[in-house]
């Protein structure tokens, strides 16, 4: 009886320990699948940046590094320490298609992905082509001393059985065929993907880690990357590349392949990627047919057939679609960001009104707010309500999470940057 109680006690202890372990693992899995939404970081500071012609301004998610281009060179400025900490020059001072052609910060860390174009040093290669070995049929001559009789039943009209003399092969000299050299032409321009990892902004000792990731040879010469989005959880990068002849939609799996996804004659003017499932949503135009399409590899689903609808972005499980008429945003609609996609899902109207939608920037903030802005004014739609914010700086930018305002004012040889929370 005592042994039975001991066994029962240890069984209960084992069950409790297993239950606790399962509870812990379950919570960890939930954290990975549905991470808690932490509020975005905001700061208030001023910094003087060397140079007065800064373009493609992008701020890191921690609001401590500023990436920009100056005269074809990518530069990174540490806003906390007030100094430049990295630059990547173009390999050419004359060819504007070379050098860093696109970049974007990864969320929640000080890592910048960028694409670097350079001339292919081995554009023309030579290959030696060896001829195939051929077997020649030898000619024959008769050998009188060794007759060979054909079928005796087959008679000749005059003399009876036909006798055919035996023959021996005639030696034919082999004429050697020289191998030939063929030229093979590759892409004259190659593209390299890098990840630039930066230390904590108050770290004076650790240097930036500029890591080569992979070479991409499918981009055409002189191709301009128009749009760049990525899904970090699925290691997928999507970009549209415009060349003089065409536009390409390219999917890059950082761990594997590079694929072209667009159809023949299809143009894409905006796109957004789901960080949960890697689904890509695009504004697809083929001829006069304009639709919002979802893509997963080669599979496609029609999200909206309305020719006025445009993809705006994705945030926290919602896909945002705007209805645009006469260069004005008149309606904002949403649908769920799902793993099991279907054609023509239901769209919920979140807001109706009027916002100028020509030559503007647009983003979906961390709180689900739709932000449409230019250098002088921002229109922000939150929970169905719109407000306007007028800017003071000469050039004004909003961080990708919609939380920070970056105001730039050019001076003679420098640029004054002022950061403050966007309210």
mmCIF file of C-alpha atoms in Angstrom:
data_model
loop_
_atom_site.group_PDB
_atom_site.id
_atom_site.type_symbol
_atom_site.label_atom_id
_atom_site.label_comp_id
_atom_site.label_asym_id
_atom_site.label_seq_id
_atom_site.Cartn_x
_atom_site.Cartn_y
_atom_site.Cartn_z
ATOM 1 C CA UNK A 1 0.000 0.000 0.000
ATOM 2 C CA UNK A 2 2.848 2.378 0.868
ATOM 3 C CA UNK A 3 4.538 1.667 -2.467
ATOM 4 C CA UNK A 4 1.289 2.399 -4.272
ATOM 5 C CA UNK A 5 0.998 5.809 -2.536
ATOM 6 C CA UNK A 6 4.601 6.638 -3.486
ATOM 7 C CA UNK A 7 3.913 5.731 -7.114
ATOM 8 C CA UNK A 8 0.716 7.827 -7.086
ATOM 9 C CA UNK A 9 2.519 10.856 -5.583
ATOM 10 C CA UNK A 10 5.336 10.745 -8.145
ATOM 11 C CA UNK A 11 2.810 10.321 -10.955
ATOM 12 C CA UNK A 12 0.981 13.484 -9.840
ATOM 13 C CA UNK A 13 4.286 15.391 -9.516
ATOM 14 C CA UNK A 14 5.269 14.295 -13.029
ATOM 15 C CA UNK A 15 1.910 15.414 -14.422
ATOM 16 C CA UNK A 16 2.200 18.831 -12.749
ATOM 17 C CA UNK A 17 5.727 19.298 -14.120
ATOM 18 C CA UNK A 18 4.619 18.300 -17.605
ATOM 19 C CA UNK A 19 1.611 20.619 -17.413
ATOM 20 C CA UNK A 20 3.831 23.533 -16.389
ATOM 21 C CA UNK A 21 6.274 22.818 -19.188
ATOM 22 C CA UNK A 22 3.466 22.618 -21.756
ATOM 23 C CA UNK A 23 2.000 25.890 -20.459
ATOM 24 C CA UNK A 24 5.393 27.614 -20.755
ATOM 25 C CA UNK A 25 6.005 26.307 -24.277
ATOM 26 C CA UNK A 26 2.487 27.218 -25.361
ATOM 27 C CA UNK A 27 2.990 30.821 -24.232
ATOM 28 C CA UNK A 28 6.326 30.994 -26.043
ATOM 29 C CA UNK A 29 4.731 29.717 -29.250
ATOM 30 C CA UNK A 30 1.990 32.344 -28.940
ATOM 31 C CA UNK A 31 4.627 35.037 -28.530
ATOM 32 C CA UNK A 32 6.303 33.937 -31.751
ATOM 33 C CA UNK A 33 3.117 33.579 -33.774
ATOM 34 C CA UNK A 34 1.365 36.689 -32.383
ATOM 35 C CA UNK A 35 3.989 38.971 -30.846
ATOM 36 C CA UNK A 36 2.718 41.696 -28.569
ATOM 37 C CA UNK A 37 2.507 45.118 -30.164
ATOM 38 C CA UNK A 38 4.922 47.383 -28.354
ATOM 39 C CA UNK A 39 4.496 51.136 -28.821
ATOM 40 C CA UNK A 40 6.902 52.652 -31.358
ATOM 41 C CA UNK A 41 9.985 54.489 -30.154
ATOM 42 C CA UNK A 42 9.879 58.274 -30.416
ATOM 43 C CA UNK A 43 12.571 60.842 -29.701
ATOM 44 C CA UNK A 44 13.006 64.595 -29.700
ATOM 45 C CA UNK A 45 16.380 65.887 -30.879
ATOM 46 C CA UNK A 46 18.269 68.099 -33.339
ATOM 47 C CA UNK A 47 21.329 67.199 -35.392
ATOM 48 C CA UNK A 48 23.435 68.923 -38.045
ATOM 49 C CA UNK A 49 24.235 66.615 -40.951
ATOM 50 C CA UNK A 50 27.133 67.434 -43.320
ATOM 51 C CA UNK A 51 25.871 67.985 -46.869
ATOM 52 C CA UNK A 52 23.007 69.992 -48.310
ATOM 53 C CA UNK A 53 21.669 67.677 -51.007
ATOM 54 C CA UNK A 54 20.273 64.675 -49.152
ATOM 55 C CA UNK A 55 17.829 62.306 -50.867
ATOM 56 C CA UNK A 56 15.897 59.112 -50.015
ATOM 57 C CA UNK A 57 15.715 59.897 -46.300
ATOM 58 C CA UNK A 58 14.960 56.843 -44.129
ATOM 59 C CA UNK A 59 15.128 56.624 -40.344
ATOM 60 C CA UNK A 60 15.720 53.427 -38.373
ATOM 61 C CA UNK A 61 12.961 51.979 -36.228
ATOM 62 C CA UNK A 62 14.816 52.974 -33.042
ATOM 63 C CA UNK A 63 15.028 56.573 -34.406
ATOM 64 C CA UNK A 64 18.780 56.731 -33.810
ATOM 65 C CA UNK A 65 20.206 56.240 -37.322
ATOM 66 C CA UNK A 66 19.396 58.149 -40.491
ATOM 67 C CA UNK A 67 20.100 56.654 -43.929
ATOM 68 C CA UNK A 68 20.314 58.917 -46.962
ATOM 69 C CA UNK A 69 22.016 59.319 -50.338
ATOM 70 C CA UNK A 70 24.345 62.176 -51.210
ATOM 71 C CA UNK A 71 25.844 62.470 -54.698
ATOM 72 C CA UNK A 72 25.355 58.758 -55.368
ATOM 73 C CA UNK A 73 26.833 57.612 -52.039
ATOM 74 C CA UNK A 74 24.844 55.827 -49.334
ATOM 75 C CA UNK A 75 25.567 57.354 -45.910
ATOM 76 C CA UNK A 76 24.473 56.459 -42.387
ATOM 77 C CA UNK A 77 24.381 59.171 -39.713
ATOM 78 C CA UNK A 78 24.299 58.402 -35.979
ATOM 79 C CA UNK A 79 21.750 60.913 -34.641
ATOM 80 C CA UNK A 80 22.615 60.250 -31.000
ATOM 81 C CA UNK A 81 26.348 60.847 -31.389
ATOM 82 C CA UNK A 82 25.981 63.403 -34.192
ATOM 83 C CA UNK A 83 28.401 61.813 -36.656
ATOM 84 C CA UNK A 84 28.522 59.830 -39.877
ATOM 85 C CA UNK A 85 29.372 56.168 -39.232
ATOM 86 C CA UNK A 86 29.165 54.488 -42.657
ATOM 87 C CA UNK A 87 29.250 55.207 -46.376
ATOM 88 C CA UNK A 88 29.152 53.101 -49.552
ATOM 89 C CA UNK A 89 30.348 54.820 -52.715
ATOM 90 C CA UNK A 90 29.390 54.003 -56.283
ATOM 91 C CA UNK A 91 32.007 52.162 -58.377
ATOM 92 C CA UNK A 92 31.542 54.820 -61.086
ATOM 93 C CA UNK A 93 31.502 58.625 -61.013
ATOM 94 C CA UNK A 94 29.672 58.860 -64.344
ATOM 95 C CA UNK A 95 27.289 55.889 -64.580
ATOM 96 C CA UNK A 96 24.271 56.757 -62.412
ATOM 97 C CA UNK A 97 22.851 53.228 -62.724
ATOM 98 C CA UNK A 98 25.652 51.785 -60.564
ATOM 99 C CA UNK A 99 26.190 51.893 -56.810
ATOM 100 C CA UNK A 100 23.528 51.608 -54.090
ATOM 101 C CA UNK A 101 20.193 51.747 -55.898
ATOM 102 C CA UNK A 102 17.738 50.827 -53.115
ATOM 103 C CA UNK A 103 17.718 50.296 -49.353
ATOM 104 C CA UNK A 104 15.348 49.844 -46.429
ATOM 105 C CA UNK A 105 15.578 49.340 -42.676
ATOM 106 C CA UNK A 106 14.509 46.054 -41.158
ATOM 107 C CA UNK A 107 11.922 46.434 -38.377
ATOM 108 C CA UNK A 108 12.874 46.323 -34.701
ATOM 109 C CA UNK A 109 16.637 46.302 -35.222
ATOM 110 C CA UNK A 110 19.445 48.472 -36.570
ATOM 111 C CA UNK A 111 19.885 46.552 -39.821
ATOM 112 C CA UNK A 112 19.694 48.057 -43.297
ATOM 113 C CA UNK A 113 19.239 45.926 -46.416
ATOM 114 C CA UNK A 114 20.607 47.469 -49.593
ATOM 115 C CA UNK A 115 21.175 46.567 -53.248
ATOM 116 C CA UNK A 116 24.472 47.420 -54.910
ATOM 117 C CA UNK A 117 24.896 47.425 -58.704
ATOM 118 C CA UNK A 118 28.257 47.098 -60.453
ATOM 119 C CA UNK A 119 29.646 46.088 -63.818
ATOM 120 C CA UNK A 120 30.073 42.396 -64.444
ATOM 121 C CA UNK A 121 33.848 41.771 -64.736
ATOM 122 C CA UNK A 122 33.127 38.523 -66.616
ATOM 123 C CA UNK A 123 30.370 39.670 -68.955
ATOM 124 C CA UNK A 124 31.967 37.860 -71.916
ATOM 125 C CA UNK A 125 33.308 34.346 -71.359
ATOM 126 C CA UNK A 126 34.691 31.805 -73.832
ATOM 127 C CA UNK A 127 33.784 28.133 -74.091
ATOM 128 C CA UNK A 128 35.707 25.484 -76.033
ATOM 129 C CA UNK A 129 33.388 23.336 -78.155
ATOM 130 C CA UNK A 130 34.831 19.896 -79.005
ATOM 131 C CA UNK A 131 33.372 18.070 -82.063
ATOM 132 C CA UNK A 132 31.595 14.772 -81.549
ATOM 133 C CA UNK A 133 33.488 11.599 -82.582
ATOM 134 C CA UNK A 134 32.028 10.185 -85.818
ATOM 135 C CA UNK A 135 32.339 6.557 -87.038
ATOM 136 C CA UNK A 136 33.068 6.432 -90.783
ATOM 137 C CA UNK A 137 31.860 3.519 -92.973
ATOM 138 C CA UNK A 138 34.919 1.980 -94.682
ATOM 139 C CA UNK A 139 34.991 1.321 -98.415
ATOM 140 C CA UNK A 140 35.718 -2.263 -99.552
ATOM 141 C CA UNK A 141 37.704 -3.961 -102.351
ATOM 142 C CA UNK A 142 37.433 -7.549 -103.620
ATOM 143 C CA UNK A 143 39.804 -10.338 -102.483
ATOM 144 C CA UNK A 144 40.049 -12.922 -105.330
ATOM 145 C CA UNK A 145 41.608 -15.724 -103.272
ATOM 146 C CA UNK A 146 38.669 -16.032 -100.866
ATOM 147 C CA UNK A 147 35.374 -16.287 -102.814
ATOM 148 C CA UNK A 148 32.124 -15.995 -101.019
ATOM 149 C CA UNK A 149 29.003 -17.572 -102.556
ATOM 150 C CA UNK A 150 25.586 -16.021 -102.086
ATOM 151 C CA UNK A 151 22.407 -18.072 -101.581
ATOM 152 C CA UNK A 152 22.775 -21.072 -103.933
ATOM 153 C CA UNK A 153 19.032 -21.187 -104.533
ATOM 154 C CA UNK A 154 19.172 -17.723 -106.095
ATOM 155 C CA UNK A 155 20.332 -18.458 -109.688
ATOM 156 C CA UNK A 156 21.872 -16.254 -112.292
ATOM 157 C CA UNK A 157 20.164 -16.262 -115.691
ATOM 158 C CA UNK A 158 23.396 -17.367 -117.436
ATOM 159 C CA UNK A 159 25.740 -19.295 -115.183
ATOM 160 C CA UNK A 160 23.751 -20.500 -112.154
ATOM 161 C CA UNK A 161 24.641 -19.408 -108.600
ATOM 162 C CA UNK A 162 26.032 -15.925 -108.302
ATOM 163 C CA UNK A 163 29.464 -15.830 -106.726
ATOM 164 C CA UNK A 164 30.413 -12.649 -104.921
ATOM 165 C CA UNK A 165 34.067 -12.177 -104.080
ATOM 166 C CA UNK A 166 34.954 -11.543 -100.448
ATOM 167 C CA UNK A 167 36.131 -7.995 -99.637
ATOM 168 C CA UNK A 168 38.444 -6.469 -97.081
ATOM 169 C CA UNK A 169 38.082 -2.965 -95.523
ATOM 170 C CA UNK A 170 39.960 -0.114 -97.044
ATOM 171 C CA UNK A 171 41.837 2.027 -94.563
ATOM 172 C CA UNK A 172 40.516 5.642 -94.643
ATOM 173 C CA UNK A 173 42.749 8.275 -93.085
ATOM 174 C CA UNK A 174 41.072 10.210 -90.184
ATOM 175 C CA UNK A 175 41.145 13.955 -90.705
ATOM 176 C CA UNK A 176 41.295 15.683 -87.270
ATOM 177 C CA UNK A 177 38.672 18.416 -86.597
ATOM 178 C CA UNK A 178 39.905 21.303 -84.509
ATOM 179 C CA UNK A 179 37.738 22.439 -81.517
ATOM 180 C CA UNK A 180 36.160 25.877 -81.856
ATOM 181 C CA UNK A 181 35.893 28.737 -79.390
ATOM 182 C CA UNK A 182 32.483 30.287 -78.724
ATOM 183 C CA UNK A 183 31.748 33.507 -76.833
ATOM 184 C CA UNK A 184 29.020 33.545 -74.188
ATOM 185 C CA UNK A 185 27.479 36.848 -73.151
ATOM 186 C CA UNK A 186 26.102 37.287 -69.629
ATOM 187 C CA UNK A 187 24.355 40.174 -67.895
ATOM 188 C CA UNK A 188 26.624 43.239 -68.213
ATOM 189 C CA UNK A 189 25.518 44.340 -64.751
ATOM 190 C CA UNK A 190 25.330 42.307 -61.561
ATOM 191 C CA UNK A 191 23.414 43.117 -58.411
ATOM 192 C CA UNK A 192 24.555 42.316 -54.887
ATOM 193 C CA UNK A 193 22.405 42.188 -51.767
ATOM 194 C CA UNK A 194 24.011 43.374 -48.523
ATOM 195 C CA UNK A 195 22.873 43.617 -44.909
ATOM 196 C CA UNK A 196 24.435 46.401 -42.858
ATOM 197 C CA UNK A 197 24.227 45.713 -39.128
ATOM 198 C CA UNK A 198 24.868 48.688 -36.863
ATOM 199 C CA UNK A 199 25.725 48.595 -33.156
ATOM 200 C CA UNK A 200 23.752 50.356 -30.428
ATOM 201 C CA UNK A 201 23.865 54.071 -31.154
ATOM 202 C CA UNK A 202 25.785 54.847 -27.943
ATOM 203 C CA UNK A 203 28.481 52.250 -28.718
ATOM 204 C CA UNK A 204 31.735 53.991 -29.681
ATOM 205 C CA UNK A 205 33.817 50.852 -30.178
ATOM 206 C CA UNK A 206 31.876 48.412 -32.372
ATOM 207 C CA UNK A 207 32.098 49.074 -36.112
ATOM 208 C CA UNK A 208 29.207 48.564 -38.553
ATOM 209 C CA UNK A 209 29.122 45.040 -39.994
ATOM 210 C CA UNK A 210 28.666 45.250 -43.774
ATOM 211 C CA UNK A 211 27.746 41.707 -44.878
ATOM 212 C CA UNK A 212 27.506 40.446 -48.439
ATOM 213 C CA UNK A 213 24.396 38.275 -48.784
ATOM 214 C CA UNK A 214 24.092 37.083 -52.362
ATOM 215 C CA UNK A 215 24.498 37.967 -56.039
ATOM 216 C CA UNK A 216 21.436 38.490 -58.231
ATOM 217 C CA UNK A 217 21.946 38.251 -61.990
ATOM 218 C CA UNK A 218 18.346 38.498 -63.201
ATOM 219 C CA UNK A 219 18.070 42.280 -63.037
ATOM 220 C CA UNK A 220 18.447 44.018 -66.422
ATOM 221 C CA UNK A 221 21.244 46.504 -67.103
ATOM 222 C CA UNK A 222 20.265 49.961 -65.954
ATOM 223 C CA UNK A 223 17.241 48.561 -64.126
ATOM 224 C CA UNK A 224 15.848 50.943 -61.529
ATOM 225 C CA UNK A 225 14.313 49.480 -58.374
ATOM 226 C CA UNK A 226 11.051 51.389 -58.013
ATOM 227 C CA UNK A 227 9.571 49.629 -54.986
ATOM 228 C CA UNK A 228 11.010 47.397 -52.282
ATOM 229 C CA UNK A 229 9.044 45.519 -49.611
ATOM 230 C CA UNK A 230 9.844 42.475 -47.535
ATOM 231 C CA UNK A 231 8.361 39.925 -45.192
ATOM 232 C CA UNK A 232 10.938 39.279 -42.472
ATOM 233 C CA UNK A 233 9.207 36.238 -40.987
ATOM 234 C CA UNK A 234 9.269 34.413 -44.329
ATOM 235 C CA UNK A 235 12.655 35.707 -45.607
ATOM 236 C CA UNK A 236 10.986 37.071 -48.741
ATOM 237 C CA UNK A 237 11.927 40.297 -50.521
ATOM 238 C CA UNK A 238 9.816 41.734 -53.325
ATOM 239 C CA UNK A 239 10.925 44.452 -55.729
ATOM 240 C CA UNK A 240 9.721 46.021 -58.938
ATOM 241 C CA UNK A 241 12.473 46.812 -61.427
ATOM 242 C CA UNK A 242 11.927 49.295 -64.262
ATOM 243 C CA UNK A 243 14.125 49.098 -67.340
ATOM 244 C CA UNK A 244 13.800 50.970 -70.659
ATOM 245 C CA UNK A 245 12.044 47.949 -72.166
ATOM 246 C CA UNK A 246 9.818 46.573 -69.393
ATOM 247 C CA UNK A 247 8.943 46.260 -65.708
ATOM 248 C CA UNK A 248 9.686 43.143 -63.645
ATOM 249 C CA UNK A 249 8.223 41.957 -60.341
ATOM 250 C CA UNK A 250 10.898 39.878 -58.617
ATOM 251 C CA UNK A 251 10.664 37.684 -55.525
ATOM 252 C CA UNK A 252 13.885 36.949 -53.648
ATOM 253 C CA UNK A 253 13.970 34.195 -51.082
ATOM 254 C CA UNK A 254 17.046 35.169 -49.067
ATOM 255 C CA UNK A 255 17.633 31.487 -48.305
ATOM 256 C CA UNK A 256 17.029 30.118 -51.841
ATOM 257 C CA UNK A 257 15.767 31.383 -55.172
ATOM 258 C CA UNK A 258 15.086 34.452 -57.313
ATOM 259 C CA UNK A 259 11.824 34.374 -59.305
ATOM 260 C CA UNK A 260 9.973 36.666 -61.694
ATOM 261 C CA UNK A 261 6.272 36.885 -60.803
ATOM 262 C CA UNK A 262 4.631 39.422 -63.097
ATOM 263 C CA UNK A 263 2.678 38.493 -66.205
ATOM 264 C CA UNK A 264 3.574 39.680 -69.694
ATOM 265 C CA UNK A 265 2.523 43.317 -70.176
ATOM 266 C CA UNK A 266 1.637 43.749 -66.487
ATOM 267 C CA UNK A 267 2.568 46.989 -64.712
ATOM 268 C CA UNK A 268 2.551 47.486 -60.944
ATOM 269 C CA UNK A 269 2.355 50.910 -59.298
ATOM 270 C CA UNK A 270 2.245 49.864 -55.628
ATOM 271 C CA UNK A 271 2.558 46.748 -53.485
ATOM 272 C CA UNK A 272 2.626 45.558 -49.879
ATOM 273 C CA UNK A 273 3.810 42.308 -48.272
ATOM 274 C CA UNK A 274 2.268 40.422 -45.370
ATOM 275 C CA UNK A 275 4.810 39.888 -42.615
ATOM 276 C CA UNK A 276 2.678 37.026 -41.280
ATOM 277 C CA UNK A 277 2.308 34.876 -44.388
ATOM 278 C CA UNK A 278 4.590 36.410 -47.033
ATOM 279 C CA UNK A 279 1.612 37.146 -49.315
ATOM 280 C CA UNK A 280 2.221 39.978 -51.775
ATOM 281 C CA UNK A 281 -0.609 42.381 -52.637
ATOM 282 C CA UNK A 282 -0.197 44.464 -55.801
ATOM 283 C CA UNK A 283 -1.976 46.990 -57.971
ATOM 284 C CA UNK A 284 -2.018 45.055 -61.242
ATOM 285 C CA UNK A 285 -2.688 46.717 -64.591
ATOM 286 C CA UNK A 286 -2.834 44.706 -67.822
ATOM 287 C CA UNK A 287 -4.142 46.793 -70.682
ATOM 288 C CA UNK A 288 -7.244 48.545 -69.348
ATOM 289 C CA UNK A 289 -7.839 45.927 -66.662
ATOM 290 C CA UNK A 290 -6.848 47.310 -63.226
ATOM 291 C CA UNK A 291 -7.228 45.013 -60.178
ATOM 292 C CA UNK A 292 -5.868 44.417 -56.695
ATOM 293 C CA UNK A 293 -4.193 41.003 -56.754
ATOM 294 C CA UNK A 294 -2.721 38.743 -54.043
ATOM 295 C CA UNK A 295 0.221 36.496 -54.956
ATOM 296 C CA UNK A 296 1.895 33.510 -53.375
ATOM 297 C CA UNK A 297 4.506 32.245 -55.774
ATOM 298 C CA UNK A 298 2.750 31.479 -59.056
ATOM 299 C CA UNK A 299 -0.750 31.443 -57.478
ATOM 300 C CA UNK A 300 -2.996 34.499 -57.758
ATOM 301 C CA UNK A 301 -6.249 35.684 -56.191
ATOM 302 C CA UNK A 302 -8.365 38.684 -57.156
ATOM 303 C CA UNK A 303 -8.923 40.846 -54.070
ATOM 304 C CA UNK A 304 -10.811 43.638 -55.826
ATOM 305 C CA UNK A 305 -12.074 44.032 -59.392
ATOM 306 C CA UNK A 306 -12.911 47.691 -58.834
ATOM 307 C CA UNK A 307 -10.660 49.584 -61.277
ATOM 308 C CA UNK A 308 -10.439 52.497 -58.807
ATOM 309 C CA UNK A 309 -9.161 50.394 -55.893
ATOM 310 C CA UNK A 310 -5.504 50.531 -54.859
ATOM 311 C CA UNK A 311 -3.508 48.615 -52.258
ATOM 312 C CA UNK A 312 -2.442 50.966 -49.459
ATOM 313 C CA UNK A 313 -0.625 48.634 -47.068
ATOM 314 C CA UNK A 314 -0.857 45.901 -44.434
ATOM 315 C CA UNK A 315 -0.679 46.193 -40.674
ATOM 316 C CA UNK A 316 -1.639 43.951 -37.725
ATOM 317 C CA UNK A 317 -3.693 41.442 -39.710
ATOM 318 C CA UNK A 318 -5.499 44.000 -41.904
ATOM 319 C CA UNK A 319 -5.105 44.682 -45.613
ATOM 320 C CA UNK A 320 -5.869 48.333 -46.436
ATOM 321 C CA UNK A 321 -7.359 49.211 -49.824
ATOM 322 C CA UNK A 322 -8.117 52.738 -50.992
ATOM 323 C CA UNK A 323 -10.590 53.848 -53.638
ATOM 324 C CA UNK A 324 -9.063 56.621 -55.741
ATOM 325 C CA UNK A 325 -11.023 58.814 -58.117
ATOM 326 C CA UNK A 326 -9.599 61.790 -60.035
ATOM 327 C CA UNK A 327 -6.361 61.731 -57.991
ATOM 328 C CA UNK A 328 -8.272 61.836 -54.711
ATOM 329 C CA UNK A 329 -8.640 59.177 -52.031
ATOM 330 C CA UNK A 330 -12.381 58.899 -51.376
ATOM 331 C CA UNK A 331 -12.700 55.646 -49.434
ATOM 332 C CA UNK A 332 -10.612 53.326 -47.244
ATOM 333 C CA UNK A 333 -11.590 49.648 -47.064
ATOM 334 C CA UNK A 334 -10.076 46.678 -45.257
ATOM 335 C CA UNK A 335 -10.074 42.897 -45.402
ATOM 336 C CA UNK A 336 -8.364 40.281 -43.246
ATOM 337 C CA UNK A 337 -4.775 39.230 -43.877
ATOM 338 C CA UNK A 338 -5.351 35.478 -44.121
ATOM 339 C CA UNK A 339 -3.305 32.393 -44.888
ATOM 340 C CA UNK A 340 -6.209 30.786 -46.798
ATOM 341 C CA UNK A 341 -6.880 33.251 -49.598
ATOM 342 C CA UNK A 342 -10.032 33.389 -51.720
ATOM 343 C CA UNK A 343 -11.131 35.478 -54.672
ATOM 344 C CA UNK A 344 -13.265 38.574 -54.035
ATOM 345 C CA UNK A 345 -13.218 38.643 -50.209
ATOM 346 C CA UNK A 346 -15.612 40.982 -48.416
ATOM 347 C CA UNK A 347 -14.284 44.541 -47.966
ATOM 348 C CA UNK A 348 -15.255 46.642 -44.971
ATOM 349 C CA UNK A 349 -15.500 50.409 -45.448
ATOM 350 C CA UNK A 350 -13.508 52.159 -42.679
ATOM 351 C CA UNK A 351 -13.671 55.787 -43.874
ATOM 352 C CA UNK A 352 -15.144 58.011 -46.594
ATOM 353 C CA UNK A 353 -14.054 61.529 -47.439
ATOM 354 C CA UNK A 354 -11.614 63.410 -49.657
ATOM 355 C CA UNK A 355 -7.785 63.422 -49.537
ATOM 356 C CA UNK A 356 -5.467 64.627 -52.348
ATOM 357 C CA UNK A 357 -3.684 61.554 -53.718
ATOM 358 C CA UNK A 358 -1.256 62.826 -56.349
ATOM 359 C CA UNK A 359 2.512 63.062 -55.773
ATOM 360 C CA UNK A 360 2.152 61.949 -52.148
ATOM 361 C CA UNK A 361 3.737 59.420 -49.809
ATOM 362 C CA UNK A 362 1.586 56.899 -48.003
ATOM 363 C CA UNK A 363 1.997 54.464 -45.108
ATOM 364 C CA UNK A 364 0.060 52.467 -42.527
ATOM 365 C CA UNK A 365 1.222 53.356 -39.011
ATOM 366 C CA UNK A 366 1.705 51.050 -36.044
ATOM 367 C CA UNK A 367 -1.767 51.937 -34.714
ATOM 368 C CA UNK A 368 -3.474 51.181 -38.019
ATOM 369 C CA UNK A 369 -3.620 54.834 -39.017
ATOM 370 C CA UNK A 370 -3.511 55.639 -42.728
ATOM 371 C CA UNK A 371 -1.051 58.488 -43.336
ATOM 372 C CA UNK A 372 -1.005 60.375 -46.642
ATOM 373 C CA UNK A 373 1.423 63.292 -46.842
ATOM 374 C CA UNK A 374 3.662 65.520 -48.926
ATOM 375 C CA UNK A 375 6.389 67.890 -47.792
ATOM 376 C CA UNK A 376 3.938 70.431 -46.369
ATOM 377 C CA UNK A 377 0.882 68.639 -44.972
ATOM 378 C CA UNK A 378 -0.211 65.240 -43.665
ATOM 379 C CA UNK A 379 -3.683 63.664 -43.648
ATOM 380 C CA UNK A 380 -4.086 61.000 -40.972
ATOM 381 C CA UNK A 381 -7.102 58.682 -40.760
ATOM 382 C CA UNK A 382 -7.472 56.835 -37.443
ATOM 383 C CA UNK A 383 -10.550 54.801 -36.482
ATOM 384 C CA UNK A 384 -12.607 56.442 -39.199
ATOM 385 C CA UNK A 385 -11.622 60.013 -38.237
ATOM 386 C CA UNK A 386 -9.321 62.279 -40.258
ATOM 387 C CA UNK A 387 -7.063 65.090 -39.069
ATOM 388 C CA UNK A 388 -4.629 67.403 -40.867
ATOM 389 C CA UNK A 389 -1.132 68.351 -39.711
ATOM 390 C CA UNK A 390 0.798 71.188 -41.359
ATOM 391 C CA UNK A 391 4.594 71.051 -41.365
ATOM 392 C CA UNK A 392 7.170 73.763 -40.728
ATOM 393 C CA UNK A 393 10.317 72.299 -42.302
ATOM 394 C CA UNK A 394 11.449 72.707 -45.898
ATOM 395 C CA UNK A 395 11.353 68.938 -46.337
ATOM 396 C CA UNK A 396 9.336 66.684 -44.056
ATOM 397 C CA UNK A 397 9.326 62.912 -43.678
ATOM 398 C CA UNK A 398 7.383 60.511 -41.471
ATOM 399 C CA UNK A 399 8.860 57.298 -40.092
ATOM 400 C CA UNK A 400 7.488 54.010 -41.439
ATOM 401 C CA UNK A 401 5.668 53.340 -38.157
ATOM 402 C CA UNK A 402 3.881 56.686 -38.415
ATOM 403 C CA UNK A 403 5.195 57.873 -35.052
ATOM 404 C CA UNK A 404 8.087 60.249 -35.836
ATOM 405 C CA UNK A 405 8.333 63.457 -37.855
ATOM 406 C CA UNK A 406 11.696 64.274 -39.452
ATOM 407 C CA UNK A 407 12.030 67.923 -40.532
ATOM 408 C CA UNK A 408 14.965 68.976 -42.710
ATOM 409 C CA UNK A 409 16.153 72.546 -43.350
ATOM 410 C CA UNK A 410 19.065 73.110 -45.707
ATOM 411 C CA UNK A 411 21.871 75.440 -44.743
ATOM 412 C CA UNK A 412 24.863 76.439 -46.889
ATOM 413 C CA UNK A 413 26.906 73.242 -46.572
ATOM 414 C CA UNK A 414 24.849 71.212 -44.111
ATOM 415 C CA UNK A 415 21.310 70.133 -43.246
ATOM 416 C CA UNK A 416 19.599 70.715 -39.908
ATOM 417 C CA UNK A 417 17.491 67.700 -38.920
ATOM 418 C CA UNK A 418 14.876 67.993 -36.222
ATOM 419 C CA UNK A 419 13.059 64.948 -34.877
ATOM 420 C CA UNK A 420 9.872 65.015 -32.816
ATOM 421 C CA UNK A 421 6.876 62.727 -32.216
ATOM 422 C CA UNK A 422 4.123 63.096 -34.789
ATOM 423 C CA UNK A 423 0.933 64.178 -33.022
#
